[in-house]
Amino acid sequence: MLATVLHGPGDVRYEDVAEPEILHPTDAIIRLSATCICGSDLWPYRGLNEAGPPKAMGHEYCGIVEQVGNAVTTVRPGQFVVGSFCLSDNTCPHCRFGFQSSCENREFMVGAQAPRARVPLADGTLVATAEIPADDLIPSMLAVSDVLGTGWYAAYAARLQTGSTAVVVGDGAVGLMAVLAAKQMGAARIIAMSRHKTRQDLALEYGATHIVSERGAAGIARVKELTGGVGAESVLECVGTKEAMDQAMSCARPGGAIGFVGVPHGVDFDGAHLFFQQKSLFGGPAPVRRWLPDLMDKVLSREINPGKVFDLALPLADVAEGYKAMDERRAIKTLLLV
Amino acid sequence: MLATVLHGPGDVRYEDVAEPEILHPTDAIIRLSATCICGSDLWPYRGLNEAGPPKAMGHEYCGIVEQVGNAVTTVRPGQFVVGSFCLSDNTCPHCRFGFQSSCENREFMVGAQAPRARVPLADGTLVATAEIPADDLIPSMLAVSDVLGTGWYAAYAARLQTGSTAVVVGDGAVGLMAVLAAKQMGAARIIAMSRHKTRQDLALEYGATHIVSERGAAGIARVKELTGGVGAESVLECVGTKEAMDQAMSCARPGGAIGFVGVPHGVDFDGAHLFFQQKSLFGGPAPVRRWLPDLMDKVLSREINPGKVFDLALPLADVAEGYKAMDERRAIKTLLLV
């Protein structure tokens, strides 16, 4: 079949690869209903991760089960399923503690920017719907797989409380989902830091009450001004750069919490500085599986519409253009139609 | 009067200094009922902080109010009071949020290893008892001022939940108080890391259920063994060295939390490592003032006996020997009788 392979920085190819097959009895093969490009795919695309061999891209997925291994009992061919980008057995102590993204058998999904994909640990990872969802819900179901779950975790890790003030650093898809999550969790004020009109508009639609377009010291000053000089109880850091983390640290109030979900690149913390800042820091790959059933229900009942975060839809064959559009910030997030 | 001055590494002198005076209308002057030496006093004593001019030592205190400034309304001469090592106005937004140790007007107490001391921000800082406590309660009241409140904060910052497993790294006074706090907050299992028999015994008395005497990789392996290979929900880091923080990080389970209250010296964190560890990190100077009334009540009702942490009592004039005994680990914590 034809699928997406990253050969090196800027070199995304839609090329012939082997059909996915059941390799372990716990695997499932799914036919994707749609797939997409993640902000985190841009790190290797931009050459910011270590170079390696050609890589099958794509970790966000939903679709129809085609085949399951002998050991799979909770999903069956014909069902519509969504899974997390973190594959987990959902039975180990870390999974039972709600941190499936630190599962003892954790794997990261690969090869989902393709018509078909192998999903390891299918029982622990996949959640099936009772019926096949309406076509217009597919983008939202796909968003649950990573960006919505990750934004949700940012709010959780930032200890977001009802009635509180949240700052969201980053206006990419995860940042916008973090706004949605903060709204759903009852934040009274949601300050979205964004310089881009279309993203600002979507942030407002998702529940942001204030937009701060300044960055750096000016951005911090504006957040302080909006919070009576105090800072926010919760800051959701959705980028992963040093600049974004510095912004987050300065926007949180003492005793407040930073949830960080952008994979840190070039970020470090001095212990004594962190001590005297007196701000809680909690991040990691989101345990999307914990919230998957609930978030899928919210999509199916049309309570939330995370799929609006896709502002560009392309045929899967045009995946290279999808990367380019996101890299050049012409698109927030690219949906790939299979 | 004669009081304690640190002139340089290892050079503690009990020498003539000016009597404390009301400098601001918000000050109080107290006569100390007792005072003591803190583990954190050993950092400059050992030359591990930047050198500076001679320094009036001592930040833990309780005693009788002798004099108050014109603006002081909540305490009056003759009352017995305890205050935190962090001086705070208790009215600013950070104080009202429960983080008096990040008060907008925060100062750190100095000069308490003396017969008399000036306490700035007296209204916000000092808590008076209804009556003068019995003499045998003085060491426990003094412990509330810093080490008990700091151990308490370690448990709070480590998100300790009833029924959970806590690991305490460090068997100094704060570590032992952290064991007491974990017990009071309902931890089902408290693993104290300690190599010293007298400290192990006190940890057990304060509620530790397990002692781990190994350090480094062997200590981590032992904690893992005791927690079914998983690690602890809460780790209370009460030292401040890199070794202690590494130990804490490795003993916490994914999704668990580290509360760190030892002032970090040579500790830093790599963002990506912290991300994939997926452990919450929260520390800082303890907002002792938040818990002061409650902890004082617990002492007065003899529900807790934090004063047992003092295993050496010396006349204040022998303060230099008190430092030496703690530096050489002959004493856990030195009480100074005034």
XYZ file of C-alpha atoms in Angstrom:
676
model
C 0.000 0.000 0.000
C 0.994 3.662 -0.209
C 1.770 5.363 3.104
C 3.729 8.229 4.662
C 7.452 7.893 5.291
C 9.786 10.614 6.566
C 13.193 10.186 4.957
C 14.830 13.219 6.504
C 14.173 16.857 7.335
C 11.553 18.228 4.960
C 11.430 14.967 3.026
C 8.003 13.389 3.453
C 7.110 10.759 0.859
C 3.888 8.973 0.126
C 5.343 5.698 -1.044
C 4.913 1.988 -1.271
C 5.266 0.138 2.050
C 4.360 -3.360 3.223
C 0.738 -3.944 4.179
C 0.341 -4.051 7.973
C -0.090 -7.544 9.383
C -0.913 -9.094 12.715
C 2.513 -9.626 14.332
C 1.373 -10.420 17.859
C -1.862 -12.040 19.041
C -2.677 -8.756 20.831
C -2.605 -6.706 17.599
C -5.476 -5.348 15.554
C -5.464 -4.047 11.998
C -7.681 -1.060 11.334
C -8.769 0.725 8.161
C -8.454 4.405 8.956
C -11.562 6.571 8.630
C -9.270 9.568 8.567
C -5.818 10.462 9.796
C -3.845 13.615 10.342
C -0.559 15.377 10.992
C 0.503 16.267 14.516
C 2.445 19.304 15.650
C 4.954 16.868 17.116
C 5.531 15.414 13.627
C 7.094 18.767 12.785
C 9.999 18.233 15.205
C 11.627 15.525 13.011
C 10.304 17.225 9.857
C 12.260 20.305 10.865
C 15.329 18.244 11.730
C 15.039 19.107 15.424
C 15.156 15.501 16.583
C 18.086 13.170 16.056
C 18.220 11.848 12.495
C 17.468 8.164 12.043
C 16.344 5.701 9.407
C 13.220 6.427 7.344
C 10.243 6.526 9.654
C 6.607 5.465 9.131
C 4.713 8.557 10.247
C 1.377 9.045 11.968
C 0.145 8.296 15.457
C -3.394 9.701 15.491
C -6.077 7.359 14.251
C -9.646 6.167 14.233
C -11.284 3.697 11.957
C -12.874 0.317 11.364
C -11.351 -2.851 12.769
C -10.514 -5.234 9.953
C -8.715 -8.023 11.723
C -7.682 -8.925 15.272
C -5.096 -11.259 16.745
C -6.084 -14.408 18.621
C -5.734 -12.817 22.039
C -7.920 -9.782 21.336
C -11.292 -9.968 23.077
C -12.692 -6.460 23.489
C -12.910 -5.290 19.873
C -13.952 -7.179 16.737
C -13.890 -6.643 12.994
C -16.445 -4.144 11.783
C -16.390 -1.952 14.873
C -15.428 1.717 14.799
C -12.607 2.398 17.230
C -10.459 5.222 18.525
C -7.130 4.676 20.281
C -4.509 6.798 21.940
C -1.161 7.638 20.393
C 0.232 5.822 23.447
C -0.441 2.127 23.219
C -1.053 0.543 26.598
C -2.189 -2.765 28.069
C -4.577 -0.940 30.439
C -4.008 -3.605 33.098
C -0.575 -2.846 34.593
C -0.295 -0.836 37.831
C 0.519 2.388 35.959
C -2.525 1.990 33.726
C -4.747 1.223 36.705
C -3.363 4.356 38.373
C -4.612 6.306 35.348
C -1.251 6.805 33.681
C -1.583 4.579 30.643
C 1.007 6.736 28.920
C 3.563 5.244 31.336
C 2.272 1.679 30.829
C 4.852 -0.996 31.602
C 4.324 -2.205 28.027
C 3.979 1.221 26.477
C 4.614 1.634 22.788
C 4.057 4.704 20.682
C 1.793 4.374 17.658
C 3.466 4.613 14.252
C 2.368 4.333 10.658
C -1.087 5.844 11.013
C -0.708 8.276 8.093
C -1.767 5.394 5.903
C -4.960 3.677 4.702
C -4.462 0.790 7.120
C -2.451 0.416 10.302
C -1.450 -2.130 12.895
C -2.480 -1.245 16.471
C -0.516 -3.209 19.083
C -2.088 -3.907 22.506
C -5.512 -3.574 20.916
C -7.516 -4.633 23.986
C -5.898 -2.054 26.206
C -5.705 0.682 23.632
C -8.832 0.726 21.491
C -12.280 1.906 22.514
C -15.176 0.928 20.248
C -18.410 2.853 19.705
C -21.810 1.150 19.777
C -22.466 2.268 16.217
C -20.473 3.699 13.343
C -20.424 7.486 13.918
C -21.824 9.938 11.373
C -19.218 11.067 8.836
C -19.179 14.629 10.102
C -18.059 13.389 13.534
C -14.946 11.653 12.200
C -12.612 14.686 12.510
C -13.654 15.147 16.137
C -13.228 11.445 16.921
C -9.780 11.637 15.365
C -8.916 14.692 17.493
C -9.688 12.695 20.636
C -6.861 10.286 19.774
C -4.177 12.808 20.638
C -4.675 16.564 20.579
C -7.888 16.712 22.588
C -6.663 14.140 25.092
C -3.382 16.000 25.356
C -5.056 19.358 25.903
C -7.260 17.680 28.505
C -4.194 16.338 30.287
C -2.600 19.802 30.232
C -5.557 21.115 32.206
C -5.458 18.123 34.560
C -1.706 18.429 35.123
C -2.135 22.159 35.730
C -4.585 21.211 38.547
C -7.323 23.262 36.970
C -10.154 23.999 39.399
C -13.671 25.253 38.750
C -13.798 29.042 38.868
C -10.072 29.526 38.441
C -7.942 31.416 35.940
C -6.062 29.471 33.290
C -3.414 30.657 30.856
C -2.819 28.612 27.721
C 0.631 29.012 26.165
C 0.613 27.894 22.535
C -2.057 28.322 19.876
C -1.390 25.145 17.949
C -3.979 22.383 17.882
C -3.056 21.181 21.376
C -3.230 24.714 22.761
C -6.672 25.197 21.260
C -7.792 21.861 22.693
C -6.372 22.978 26.044
C -8.670 26.000 25.856
C -11.603 23.676 25.181
C -10.566 21.454 28.109
C -10.157 24.393 30.480
C -13.645 25.577 29.534
C -15.110 22.103 30.038
C -13.412 21.837 33.437
C -14.960 25.083 34.569
C -12.236 27.712 34.387
C -13.804 31.116 34.933
C -11.151 32.939 32.926
C -9.119 31.480 30.095
C -6.299 33.601 28.727
C -5.102 32.300 25.385
C -1.720 33.508 24.181
C -1.936 33.773 20.406
C -0.715 36.101 17.692
C -2.736 34.655 14.811
C -6.205 35.898 13.975
C -7.672 32.563 12.882
C -6.307 30.839 15.964
C -7.497 33.640 18.226
C -10.979 33.271 16.737
C -11.009 29.542 17.329
C -9.687 30.007 20.877
C -12.548 32.421 21.575
C -15.007 29.948 20.086
C -13.611 27.204 22.332
C -14.035 29.334 25.435
C -11.110 31.729 25.798
C -12.190 34.867 27.643
C -9.041 36.868 26.873
C -6.472 36.870 24.096
C -2.908 37.988 24.739
C -1.045 38.529 21.502
C 2.166 39.790 23.053
C 5.029 37.409 23.814
C 7.975 37.406 26.163
C 8.154 40.153 28.769
C 5.251 42.046 27.203
C 3.105 38.926 27.230
C 3.932 38.234 30.859
C 3.141 41.836 31.777
C -0.226 41.589 30.031
C -1.123 38.370 31.876
C -0.084 39.950 35.162
C -2.240 42.966 34.346
C -5.221 40.698 33.653
C -4.715 38.840 36.942
C -4.310 41.790 39.302
C -0.535 41.425 39.313
C -0.781 37.904 40.673
C -0.595 35.398 37.814
C -2.803 32.408 37.084
C -3.582 29.360 39.198
C -3.110 27.088 36.189
C -0.874 27.437 33.158
C -1.159 24.969 30.301
C 2.137 24.837 28.373
C 1.424 23.366 24.943
C 4.570 24.058 22.923
C 7.741 22.548 24.350
C 10.268 25.293 23.671
C 12.316 27.160 26.247
C 10.505 30.404 25.380
C 7.122 28.812 25.982
C 8.209 27.260 29.283
C 9.684 30.552 30.487
C 6.411 32.224 29.596
C 4.465 29.560 31.465
C 6.656 29.804 34.550
C 6.256 33.574 34.697
C 2.501 33.527 34.146
C 1.739 31.091 36.992
C 1.165 32.481 40.449
C 3.167 31.183 43.418
C 1.417 28.033 44.529
C -0.011 27.667 41.044
C 0.611 24.796 38.671
C 2.042 24.347 35.201
C 0.879 21.410 33.128
C 3.305 20.860 30.273
C 2.450 18.663 27.332
C 4.714 19.887 24.560
C 7.702 17.529 24.379
C 10.478 19.730 25.787
C 13.229 20.642 23.385
C 16.105 22.559 24.964
C 14.216 23.109 28.203
C 15.851 22.724 31.584
C 15.156 23.875 35.100
C 17.456 25.094 37.822
C 16.412 23.456 41.077
C 16.902 26.518 43.272
C 14.997 28.718 40.813
C 12.130 26.224 40.701
C 12.164 26.077 44.505
C 11.789 29.812 44.983
C 9.279 30.104 42.146
C 7.118 27.749 44.201
C 5.139 26.474 41.218
C 4.032 22.922 40.604
C 5.350 21.327 37.432
C 3.765 18.243 35.931
C 3.856 16.983 32.401
C 4.434 14.060 30.149
C 2.777 12.176 27.344
C -0.959 12.394 27.983
C -2.722 9.321 29.363
C -5.402 9.805 26.723
C -6.770 6.308 27.326
C -8.027 7.395 30.751
C -10.382 9.952 29.259
C -11.043 8.282 25.892
C -14.520 6.823 26.622
C -15.719 10.066 28.194
C -14.313 12.296 25.470
C -15.710 10.053 22.720
C -19.136 10.324 24.388
C -18.838 14.111 24.484
C -18.120 14.104 20.740
C -20.920 11.650 19.918
C -23.405 13.762 21.883
C -22.087 16.845 20.045
C -21.295 18.506 23.356
C -17.858 19.422 22.014
C -16.510 19.903 18.522
C -12.736 19.432 18.684
C -12.663 18.582 14.956
C -12.898 22.280 14.119
C -9.194 22.399 14.843
C -8.635 20.891 11.385
C -8.514 23.862 9.060
C -7.043 22.047 6.089
C -8.207 18.758 4.585
C -6.162 17.008 1.934
C -6.168 13.615 0.303
C -3.684 11.317 2.036
C -1.664 11.253 -1.186
C -0.938 14.966 -0.640
C 0.489 14.410 2.841
C 3.751 16.191 1.948
C 1.779 19.375 1.234
C 0.013 18.897 4.574
C 3.346 18.945 6.401
C 4.453 21.986 4.452
C 1.267 23.910 5.248
C 1.658 23.230 8.964
C 5.381 23.956 8.941
C 4.684 27.339 7.338
C 1.803 27.887 9.761
C -0.671 28.151 6.898
C -2.656 25.422 8.625
C -3.284 24.726 12.302
C -3.763 21.019 11.695
C -4.117 18.980 8.532
C -6.777 16.300 8.172
C -5.813 13.550 5.741
C -8.659 11.883 3.892
C -8.088 8.217 3.115
C 23.445 41.471 74.111
C 25.286 38.302 73.141
C 24.023 36.506 70.036
C 25.085 34.172 67.242
C 27.042 35.476 64.254
C 28.508 33.401 61.436
C 31.756 34.967 60.281
C 32.669 32.365 57.697
C 32.699 28.629 57.118
C 32.974 26.847 60.477
C 33.292 30.146 62.322
C 30.259 30.616 64.574
C 30.693 33.182 67.339
C 28.532 34.050 70.286
C 29.369 37.715 70.513
C 28.149 41.129 71.382
C 25.590 42.621 68.994
C 23.183 45.529 69.191
C 19.937 44.949 71.076
C 17.017 44.487 68.651
C 14.764 47.502 68.329
C 11.469 48.339 66.695
C 12.486 49.634 63.261
C 9.071 49.646 61.631
C 5.636 50.104 63.183
C 4.800 46.545 62.095
C 7.675 45.004 64.110
C 7.557 43.142 67.387
C 10.382 42.336 69.785
C 10.225 38.945 71.425
C 12.189 37.301 74.222
C 12.906 33.796 73.000
C 11.691 30.886 75.112
C 14.135 28.703 73.251
C 15.832 28.716 69.872
C 17.682 26.198 67.751
C 19.943 25.393 64.829
C 18.466 24.423 61.457
C 19.874 21.957 58.954
C 19.816 24.810 56.462
C 22.188 26.780 58.736
C 24.769 24.147 57.866
C 24.892 25.207 54.220
C 26.711 28.493 54.968
C 28.486 26.877 57.942
C 29.982 24.374 55.511
C 30.845 27.104 53.023
C 28.351 25.777 50.473
C 26.610 29.098 49.981
C 28.254 32.208 48.613
C 30.398 33.911 51.207
C 29.168 37.243 52.497
C 29.527 39.598 55.443
C 29.080 38.282 59.008
C 25.517 37.054 59.381
C 23.150 37.083 62.370
C 21.993 33.475 62.524
C 18.737 31.835 63.535
C 15.295 31.800 61.965
C 13.322 29.447 64.234
C 11.700 31.035 67.229
C 8.987 31.154 69.821
C 8.760 33.293 72.894
C 7.134 36.117 74.789
C 6.266 39.397 73.125
C 8.096 42.244 74.845
C 7.265 45.191 72.665
C 5.257 45.935 69.532
C 5.283 48.709 66.967
C 2.435 51.199 66.672
C 0.770 49.386 63.795
C 0.669 45.958 65.453
C -2.837 44.959 66.542
C -3.030 41.165 66.804
C -0.363 40.433 69.408
C 0.553 42.296 72.570
C 3.343 42.243 75.142
C 3.188 39.279 77.491
C 1.729 36.847 74.987
C 3.484 33.652 73.937
C 3.882 33.524 70.174
C 5.225 31.309 67.426
C 6.077 32.578 63.955
C 7.293 31.098 60.717
C 10.836 31.464 59.421
C 9.136 33.220 56.488
C 7.781 36.563 57.552
C 4.592 37.515 55.751
C 1.879 40.136 55.862
C -0.823 37.451 55.608
C -3.021 39.825 53.616
C -1.548 39.925 50.102
C -3.019 37.701 47.356
C -0.267 35.098 47.752
C -0.877 34.881 51.493
C -4.620 34.614 50.994
C -3.952 31.817 48.463
C -2.141 29.969 51.257
C 1.393 30.671 50.074
C 2.609 33.047 52.748
C 6.149 31.946 51.911
C 5.762 33.803 48.621
C 4.229 36.871 50.298
C 4.636 40.078 48.301
C 6.409 41.500 51.356
C 8.220 38.325 52.300
C 11.298 38.541 54.443
C 13.261 35.725 55.974
C 13.742 35.732 59.740
C 17.264 36.390 60.980
C 18.907 36.770 64.336
C 16.823 34.295 66.302
C 19.776 32.450 67.846
C 19.735 35.146 70.493
C 17.951 35.993 73.721
C 15.792 38.596 71.989
C 14.831 39.165 68.376
C 12.985 41.546 66.130
C 10.091 39.989 64.186
C 9.046 42.112 61.215
C 5.464 41.905 59.910
C 4.352 40.800 63.356
C 0.608 40.871 62.683
C 0.886 38.626 59.677
C 3.580 36.378 61.054
C 2.983 35.700 64.736
C 0.318 33.467 66.229
C -0.330 33.824 69.966
C -1.565 31.133 72.331
C -4.368 31.763 74.844
C -2.019 30.926 77.707
C 1.690 30.487 78.221
C 2.412 26.836 77.320
C 3.933 24.420 79.820
C 7.730 24.388 79.720
C 7.920 20.864 78.351
C 5.959 21.961 75.273
C 8.442 24.668 74.290
C 10.643 22.418 72.111
C 7.589 21.251 70.170
C 6.287 24.795 69.751
C 9.701 25.785 68.466
C 9.686 22.886 66.005
C 6.443 24.183 64.521
C 8.232 27.390 63.481
C 10.140 25.659 60.705
C 10.941 21.950 60.651
C 7.452 20.651 61.407
C 5.807 23.151 59.084
C 8.350 22.301 56.411
C 7.814 18.561 56.770
C 4.086 19.237 56.613
C 4.510 21.170 53.390
C 6.612 18.350 51.926
C 3.656 16.016 52.399
C 1.246 18.602 51.002
C 3.440 19.330 47.979
C 3.805 15.587 47.389
C -0.021 15.452 47.183
C -0.177 12.902 49.958
C -3.518 11.094 50.061
C -5.068 8.965 52.801
C -4.128 5.332 52.362
C -1.217 5.985 50.043
C 2.460 5.094 50.138
C 4.984 7.804 50.981
C 8.756 7.732 50.753
C 10.725 10.216 52.832
C 14.205 11.003 51.541
C 16.379 12.470 54.273
C 16.542 11.623 57.966
C 17.399 15.069 59.252
C 14.926 16.951 61.409
C 12.795 17.943 58.421
C 12.742 14.370 57.126
C 11.615 13.109 60.528
C 8.925 15.792 60.651
C 7.887 14.747 57.141
C 7.350 11.228 58.504
C 5.188 12.681 61.293
C 3.240 14.740 58.754
C 2.727 11.779 56.419
C 1.391 9.768 59.331
C -0.948 12.581 60.395
C -2.218 12.927 56.821
C -3.098 9.259 56.705
C -0.401 7.576 54.638
C -0.842 3.804 54.935
C 2.825 3.077 54.336
C 5.713 5.391 55.126
C 9.131 4.349 53.920
C 11.870 6.325 55.653
C 15.296 6.295 54.044
C 17.839 6.424 56.865
C 21.166 4.858 57.701
C 21.405 6.006 61.313
C 20.009 3.917 64.135
C 18.838 6.813 66.340
C 17.120 8.480 63.388
C 15.575 5.202 62.260
C 14.177 4.726 65.759
C 12.677 8.195 65.805
C 11.253 7.713 62.302
C 9.556 4.522 63.485
C 8.225 6.335 66.525
C 6.837 9.094 64.285
C 5.021 6.557 62.104
C 7.416 5.090 59.543
C 6.332 1.580 58.588
C 9.526 0.683 56.750
C 13.148 1.741 56.969
C 15.404 1.627 53.927
C 19.034 2.032 54.903
C 20.463 1.580 51.419
C 21.178 4.575 49.208
C 21.524 5.143 45.480
C 20.631 2.279 43.161
C 20.320 -0.182 46.053
C 17.955 2.174 47.897
C 15.819 2.647 44.808
C 15.712 -1.124 44.261
C 14.586 -1.649 47.856
C 11.798 0.944 47.530
C 10.684 -0.654 44.276
C 10.669 -4.044 45.990
C 8.517 -2.659 48.808
C 6.056 -1.144 46.323
C 5.555 -4.108 44.005
C 7.958 -2.684 41.440
C 5.845 0.425 41.062
C 7.203 3.215 43.261
C 5.383 5.500 45.673
C 2.531 7.914 45.061
C 4.266 10.570 47.164
C 7.937 11.243 47.740
C 9.002 13.857 50.282
C 12.481 15.150 49.413
C 13.947 16.744 52.534
C 17.635 17.230 51.729
C 18.337 19.405 48.695
C 21.289 17.598 47.122
C 21.404 16.105 43.643
C 21.724 12.611 45.119
C 18.600 13.078 47.215
C 16.608 14.466 44.305
C 17.713 11.623 42.020
C 16.635 9.201 44.718
C 13.283 10.953 45.040
C 12.691 10.997 41.291
C 13.400 7.281 41.005
C 11.261 6.313 44.001
C 8.102 8.063 42.773
C 5.740 6.166 40.520
C 4.656 7.635 37.174
C 1.820 9.973 37.967
C 3.166 10.334 41.491
C 4.393 13.524 43.088
C 7.581 14.780 44.637
C 7.390 17.474 47.289
C 10.809 19.046 47.726
C 11.648 21.226 50.678
C 15.412 21.024 50.941
C 16.844 24.156 49.317
C 18.363 22.691 46.122
C 22.119 22.908 45.847
C 23.501 21.715 42.506
C 20.159 20.276 41.424
C 18.809 20.700 37.917
C 16.263 19.001 35.746
C 16.278 18.174 32.074
C 12.868 19.050 30.650
C 12.568 16.024 28.384
C 13.621 13.673 31.189
C 11.074 15.233 33.541
C 8.441 14.930 30.817
C 8.931 11.224 30.287
C 9.300 10.556 34.013
C 5.758 11.944 34.305
C 6.117 12.924 37.944
C 4.796 16.062 39.575
C 7.384 18.328 41.123
C 6.481 20.991 43.653
C 8.599 22.621 46.279
C 9.697 25.833 47.844
C 9.982 27.477 51.219
C 7.118 26.107 53.285
C 4.111 28.362 53.884
C 4.278 27.451 57.559
C 1.937 30.301 58.478
C -0.944 28.500 56.754
C -0.740 25.570 59.153
C 0.642 27.374 62.215
C -2.583 27.657 64.257
C -3.532 24.051 63.576
C -0.077 22.651 64.296
C 0.225 24.723 67.476
C -3.115 23.265 68.613
C -1.891 19.754 67.898
C 1.147 20.416 70.080
C -0.860 22.030 72.884
C -3.244 19.077 72.961
C -0.219 16.742 72.994
C -1.497 15.003 69.874
C 1.988 15.287 68.357
C 5.419 15.622 69.869
C 7.681 17.140 67.218
C 10.050 18.404 69.941
C 11.538 14.923 70.254
C 13.551 15.784 67.172
C 15.859 17.799 69.442
C 18.377 15.270 70.688
C 20.888 17.776 72.008
C 20.209 20.740 74.273
C 22.895 23.322 74.960
C 23.038 26.735 76.534
C 22.848 29.408 73.869
C 26.393 30.443 74.800
C 27.557 27.064 73.446
C 25.958 27.588 70.055
C 29.257 26.918 68.245
C 29.365 23.421 69.724
C 25.746 22.964 68.614
C 26.719 23.663 65.007
C 29.674 21.314 65.276
C 27.559 18.480 66.662
C 25.061 18.798 63.814
C 27.767 19.188 61.190
C 29.366 15.956 62.424
C 25.939 14.311 62.589
C 26.330 13.706 66.308
C 23.035 15.526 66.777
C 19.888 15.581 64.656
C 18.932 19.039 65.860
C 20.284 21.247 68.606
C 17.995 23.062 71.018
C 19.511 26.245 72.416
C 18.438 27.234 75.907
C 18.260 30.960 76.485
